[in-house]
Amino acid sequence: MAASASAGGVDVDETVAKRYRRDVPDGMSSLQPVHLYMDGVFDFVHAGDMEAFQRAREEYGYAHLTVGVTSDAETEAFTGAPPVLSRQQRADALRQIKGVDKVVCCPWIITPEFLRKHGIHYVCLAPSSSTLYR
């Protein structure tokens, strides 16, 4: 018989819980949320962004999605143009999207230290991420 754990006062069979998770990082119970991360400029959030957020969360039955927003200065430095909306305006728009659990300021290039600081297990890339600015 599989082990059972309590989630919010409800006993959940561990094998049933794992069935709803694509992958459980080493040392984690399947009853803990997987922390996912996506980042970008998000100047005028659009349907493609929202679909990317939804698809990232659908990979896991129990996930926490953190979205990083780049600074105005770094956005201009890397893209050659300033964003239309300020970082605060872009972050405020992202906070209104269902499925986005947390919005953080992020560097253009994320580091292992940044991921550890925010407790991120997986970085999710949108299909358009192959068009990186140079």
PDB file of C-alpha atoms in Angstrom:
ATOM      1  CA  MET A   1       0.000   0.000   0.000  1.00  0.00           C
ATOM      2  CA  ALA A   2       1.292   3.455  -0.870  1.00  0.00           C
ATOM      3  CA  ALA A   3       2.156   6.007   1.762  1.00  0.00           C
ATOM      4  CA  SER A   4      -0.382   8.635   2.552  1.00  0.00           C
ATOM      5  CA  ALA A   5       0.212  12.279   3.378  1.00  0.00           C
ATOM      6  CA  SER A   6      -1.949  15.114   4.550  1.00  0.00           C
ATOM      7  CA  ALA A   7      -2.582  18.056   2.264  1.00  0.00           C
ATOM      8  CA  GLY A   8      -4.712  20.727   3.816  1.00  0.00           C
ATOM      9  CA  GLY A   9      -6.108  18.260   6.340  1.00  0.00           C
ATOM     10  CA  VAL A  10      -7.095  15.757   3.650  1.00  0.00           C
ATOM     11  CA  ASP A  11      -5.272  12.433   3.370  1.00  0.00           C
ATOM     12  CA  VAL A  12      -3.950  11.973  -0.144  1.00  0.00           C
ATOM     13  CA  ASP A  13      -2.481   8.745  -1.467  1.00  0.00           C
ATOM     14  CA  GLU A  14       1.083   9.530  -2.611  1.00  0.00           C
ATOM     15  CA  THR A  15       0.754   7.493  -5.831  1.00  0.00           C
ATOM     16  CA  VAL A  16      -2.451   9.324  -6.734  1.00  0.00           C
ATOM     17  CA  ALA A  17      -0.784  12.676  -6.089  1.00  0.00           C
ATOM     18  CA  LYS A  18       2.243  11.769  -8.252  1.00  0.00           C
ATOM     19  CA  ARG A  19      -0.029  10.832 -11.145  1.00  0.00           C
ATOM     20  CA  TYR A  20      -0.935  14.512 -11.441  1.00  0.00           C
ATOM     21  CA  ARG A  21       2.684  15.607 -11.549  1.00  0.00           C
ATOM     22  CA  ARG A  22       4.876  15.205 -14.587  1.00  0.00           C
ATOM     23  CA  ASP A  23       8.074  15.133 -12.574  1.00  0.00           C
ATOM     24  CA  VAL A  24       8.914  15.611  -8.919  1.00  0.00           C
ATOM     25  CA  PRO A  25      12.305  17.200  -8.176  1.00  0.00           C
ATOM     26  CA  ASP A  26      14.609  15.098  -5.997  1.00  0.00           C
ATOM     27  CA  GLY A  27      13.857  15.377  -2.310  1.00  0.00           C
ATOM     28  CA  MET A  28      10.349  16.778  -2.807  1.00  0.00           C
ATOM     29  CA  SER A  29       7.024  15.262  -1.921  1.00  0.00           C
ATOM     30  CA  SER A  30       4.496  15.253  -4.736  1.00  0.00           C
ATOM     31  CA  LEU A  31       2.252  17.216  -2.383  1.00  0.00           C
ATOM     32  CA  GLN A  32       4.556  20.240  -2.552  1.00  0.00           C
ATOM     33  CA  PRO A  33       4.043  22.631  -5.456  1.00  0.00           C
ATOM     34  CA  VAL A  34       6.666  22.691  -8.190  1.00  0.00           C
ATOM     35  CA  HIS A  35       7.891  26.265  -8.598  1.00  0.00           C
ATOM     36  CA  LEU A  36       7.963  27.265 -12.266  1.00  0.00           C
ATOM     37  CA  TYR A  37       9.490  30.427 -13.699  1.00  0.00           C
ATOM     38  CA  MET A  38       9.000  32.400 -16.897  1.00  0.00           C
ATOM     39  CA  ASP A  39      10.362  35.832 -17.688  1.00  0.00           C
ATOM     40  CA  GLY A  40      10.244  38.493 -20.337  1.00  0.00           C
ATOM     41  CA  VAL A  41       9.605  42.120 -21.173  1.00  0.00           C
ATOM     42  CA  PHE A  42       5.807  41.655 -21.319  1.00  0.00           C
ATOM     43  CA  ASP A  43       5.182  45.049 -22.905  1.00  0.00           C
ATOM     44  CA  PHE A  44       1.485  44.663 -23.712  1.00  0.00           C
ATOM     45  CA  VAL A  45       0.731  41.166 -22.450  1.00  0.00           C
ATOM     46  CA  HIS A  46      -1.081  39.224 -25.184  1.00  0.00           C
ATOM     47  CA  ALA A  47      -2.904  35.930 -25.715  1.00  0.00           C
ATOM     48  CA  GLY A  48       0.345  34.145 -26.601  1.00  0.00           C
ATOM     49  CA  ASP A  49       1.826  35.078 -23.224  1.00  0.00           C
ATOM     50  CA  MET A  50      -1.273  33.859 -21.396  1.00  0.00           C
ATOM     51  CA  GLU A  51      -1.237  30.597 -23.351  1.00  0.00           C
ATOM     52  CA  ALA A  52       2.423  30.076 -22.422  1.00  0.00           C
ATOM     53  CA  PHE A  53       1.582  30.596 -18.725  1.00  0.00           C
ATOM     54  CA  GLN A  54      -1.321  28.164 -18.945  1.00  0.00           C
ATOM     55  CA  ARG A  55       0.687  25.504 -20.789  1.00  0.00           C
ATOM     56  CA  ALA A  56       3.538  25.716 -18.276  1.00  0.00           C
ATOM     57  CA  ARG A  57       1.122  25.168 -15.387  1.00  0.00           C
ATOM     58  CA  GLU A  58      -0.678  22.316 -17.171  1.00  0.00           C
ATOM     59  CA  GLU A  59       2.548  20.295 -17.178  1.00  0.00           C
ATOM     60  CA  TYR A  60       2.142  19.906 -13.420  1.00  0.00           C
ATOM     61  CA  GLY A  61      -0.957  19.190 -11.378  1.00  0.00           C
ATOM     62  CA  TYR A  62       0.235  21.377  -8.518  1.00  0.00           C
ATOM     63  CA  ALA A  63       2.443  24.269  -9.581  1.00  0.00           C
ATOM     64  CA  HIS A  64       3.339  27.778  -8.483  1.00  0.00           C
ATOM     65  CA  LEU A  65       4.181  30.146 -11.363  1.00  0.00           C
ATOM     66  CA  THR A  66       6.563  33.040 -10.812  1.00  0.00           C
ATOM     67  CA  VAL A  67       6.887  35.518 -13.680  1.00  0.00           C
ATOM     68  CA  GLY A  68       9.927  37.770 -13.969  1.00  0.00           C
ATOM     69  CA  VAL A  69       9.734  41.232 -15.541  1.00  0.00           C
ATOM     70  CA  THR A  70      12.867  42.882 -16.914  1.00  0.00           C
ATOM     71  CA  SER A  71      13.822  46.454 -16.057  1.00  0.00           C
ATOM     72  CA  ASP A  72      13.216  49.338 -18.418  1.00  0.00           C
ATOM     73  CA  ALA A  73      16.970  50.044 -18.702  1.00  0.00           C
ATOM     74  CA  GLU A  74      17.954  46.438 -19.455  1.00  0.00           C
ATOM     75  CA  THR A  75      15.096  46.087 -21.927  1.00  0.00           C
ATOM     76  CA  GLU A  76      16.326  49.128 -23.829  1.00  0.00           C
ATOM     77  CA  ALA A  77      19.963  47.990 -23.642  1.00  0.00           C
ATOM     78  CA  PHE A  78      19.219  44.529 -25.039  1.00  0.00           C
ATOM     79  CA  THR A  79      16.437  45.323 -27.528  1.00  0.00           C
ATOM     80  CA  GLY A  80      17.519  48.766 -28.672  1.00  0.00           C
ATOM     81  CA  ALA A  81      14.207  50.377 -27.698  1.00  0.00           C
ATOM     82  CA  PRO A  82      12.626  51.292 -24.385  1.00  0.00           C
ATOM     83  CA  PRO A  83       9.424  49.501 -23.416  1.00  0.00           C
ATOM     84  CA  VAL A  84       6.200  51.448 -23.926  1.00  0.00           C
ATOM     85  CA  LEU A  85       4.980  50.603 -20.422  1.00  0.00           C
ATOM     86  CA  SER A  86       7.091  50.973 -17.278  1.00  0.00           C
ATOM     87  CA  ARG A  87       8.199  47.862 -15.398  1.00  0.00           C
ATOM     88  CA  GLN A  88       5.652  48.684 -12.687  1.00  0.00           C
ATOM     89  CA  GLN A  89       2.816  48.881 -15.244  1.00  0.00           C
ATOM     90  CA  ARG A  90       3.916  45.618 -16.864  1.00  0.00           C
ATOM     91  CA  ALA A  91       4.146  43.881 -13.473  1.00  0.00           C
ATOM     92  CA  ASP A  92       0.707  45.192 -12.454  1.00  0.00           C
ATOM     93  CA  ALA A  93      -0.823  43.779 -15.658  1.00  0.00           C
ATOM     94  CA  LEU A  94       0.786  40.368 -15.055  1.00  0.00           C
ATOM     95  CA  ARG A  95      -0.546  40.236 -11.484  1.00  0.00           C
ATOM     96  CA  GLN A  96      -4.077  40.325 -12.893  1.00  0.00           C
ATOM     97  CA  ILE A  97      -3.634  37.144 -14.934  1.00  0.00           C
ATOM     98  CA  LYS A  98      -5.160  33.974 -13.562  1.00  0.00           C
ATOM     99  CA  GLY A  99      -2.466  31.395 -12.973  1.00  0.00           C
ATOM    100  CA  VAL A 100       0.334  33.876 -12.308  1.00  0.00           C
ATOM    101  CA  ASP A 101       1.104  33.425  -8.621  1.00  0.00           C
ATOM    102  CA  LYS A 102       3.953  35.873  -8.178  1.00  0.00           C
ATOM    103  CA  VAL A 103       5.611  38.637 -10.202  1.00  0.00           C
ATOM    104  CA  VAL A 104       9.232  39.597  -9.521  1.00  0.00           C
ATOM    105  CA  CYS A 105      11.771  42.006 -10.971  1.00  0.00           C
ATOM    106  CA  CYS A 106      14.407  40.012 -12.814  1.00  0.00           C
ATOM    107  CA  PRO A 107      17.733  40.543 -14.534  1.00  0.00           C
ATOM    108  CA  TRP A 108      17.937  40.065 -18.290  1.00  0.00           C
ATOM    109  CA  ILE A 109      20.117  37.006 -17.742  1.00  0.00           C
ATOM    110  CA  ILE A 110      19.036  34.867 -14.809  1.00  0.00           C
ATOM    111  CA  THR A 111      21.585  33.182 -12.579  1.00  0.00           C
ATOM    112  CA  PRO A 112      21.552  30.119 -10.333  1.00  0.00           C
ATOM    113  CA  GLU A 113      21.573  32.518  -7.360  1.00  0.00           C
ATOM    114  CA  PHE A 114      18.398  34.195  -8.645  1.00  0.00           C
ATOM    115  CA  LEU A 115      16.695  30.815  -9.042  1.00  0.00           C
ATOM    116  CA  ARG A 116      17.699  29.742  -5.525  1.00  0.00           C
ATOM    117  CA  LYS A 117      16.584  33.069  -4.028  1.00  0.00           C
ATOM    118  CA  HIS A 118      13.096  32.590  -5.468  1.00  0.00           C
ATOM    119  CA  GLY A 119      12.907  28.830  -4.852  1.00  0.00           C
ATOM    120  CA  ILE A 120      12.475  28.031  -8.544  1.00  0.00           C
ATOM    121  CA  HIS A 121      12.665  24.397  -9.660  1.00  0.00           C
ATOM    122  CA  TYR A 122      12.135  24.767 -13.431  1.00  0.00           C
ATOM    123  CA  VAL A 123      12.520  27.574 -15.976  1.00  0.00           C
ATOM    124  CA  CYS A 124       9.865  27.405 -18.699  1.00  0.00           C
ATOM    125  CA  LEU A 125      10.559  28.787 -22.152  1.00  0.00           C
ATOM    126  CA  ALA A 126       7.856  29.999 -24.495  1.00  0.00           C
ATOM    127  CA  PRO A 127       8.039  28.828 -28.127  1.00  0.00           C
ATOM    128  CA  SER A 128       9.157  32.325 -29.169  1.00  0.00           C
ATOM    129  CA  SER A 129      12.167  32.165 -26.832  1.00  0.00           C
ATOM    130  CA  SER A 130      14.367  31.086 -29.753  1.00  0.00           C
ATOM    131  CA  THR A 131      14.259  34.681 -30.991  1.00  0.00           C
ATOM    132  CA  LEU A 132      16.606  36.076 -28.356  1.00  0.00           C
ATOM    133  CA  TYR A 133      17.825  39.626 -28.767  1.00  0.00           C
ATOM    134  CA  ARG A 134      21.534  39.938 -29.480  1.00  0.00           C
TER     135      ARG A 134
END
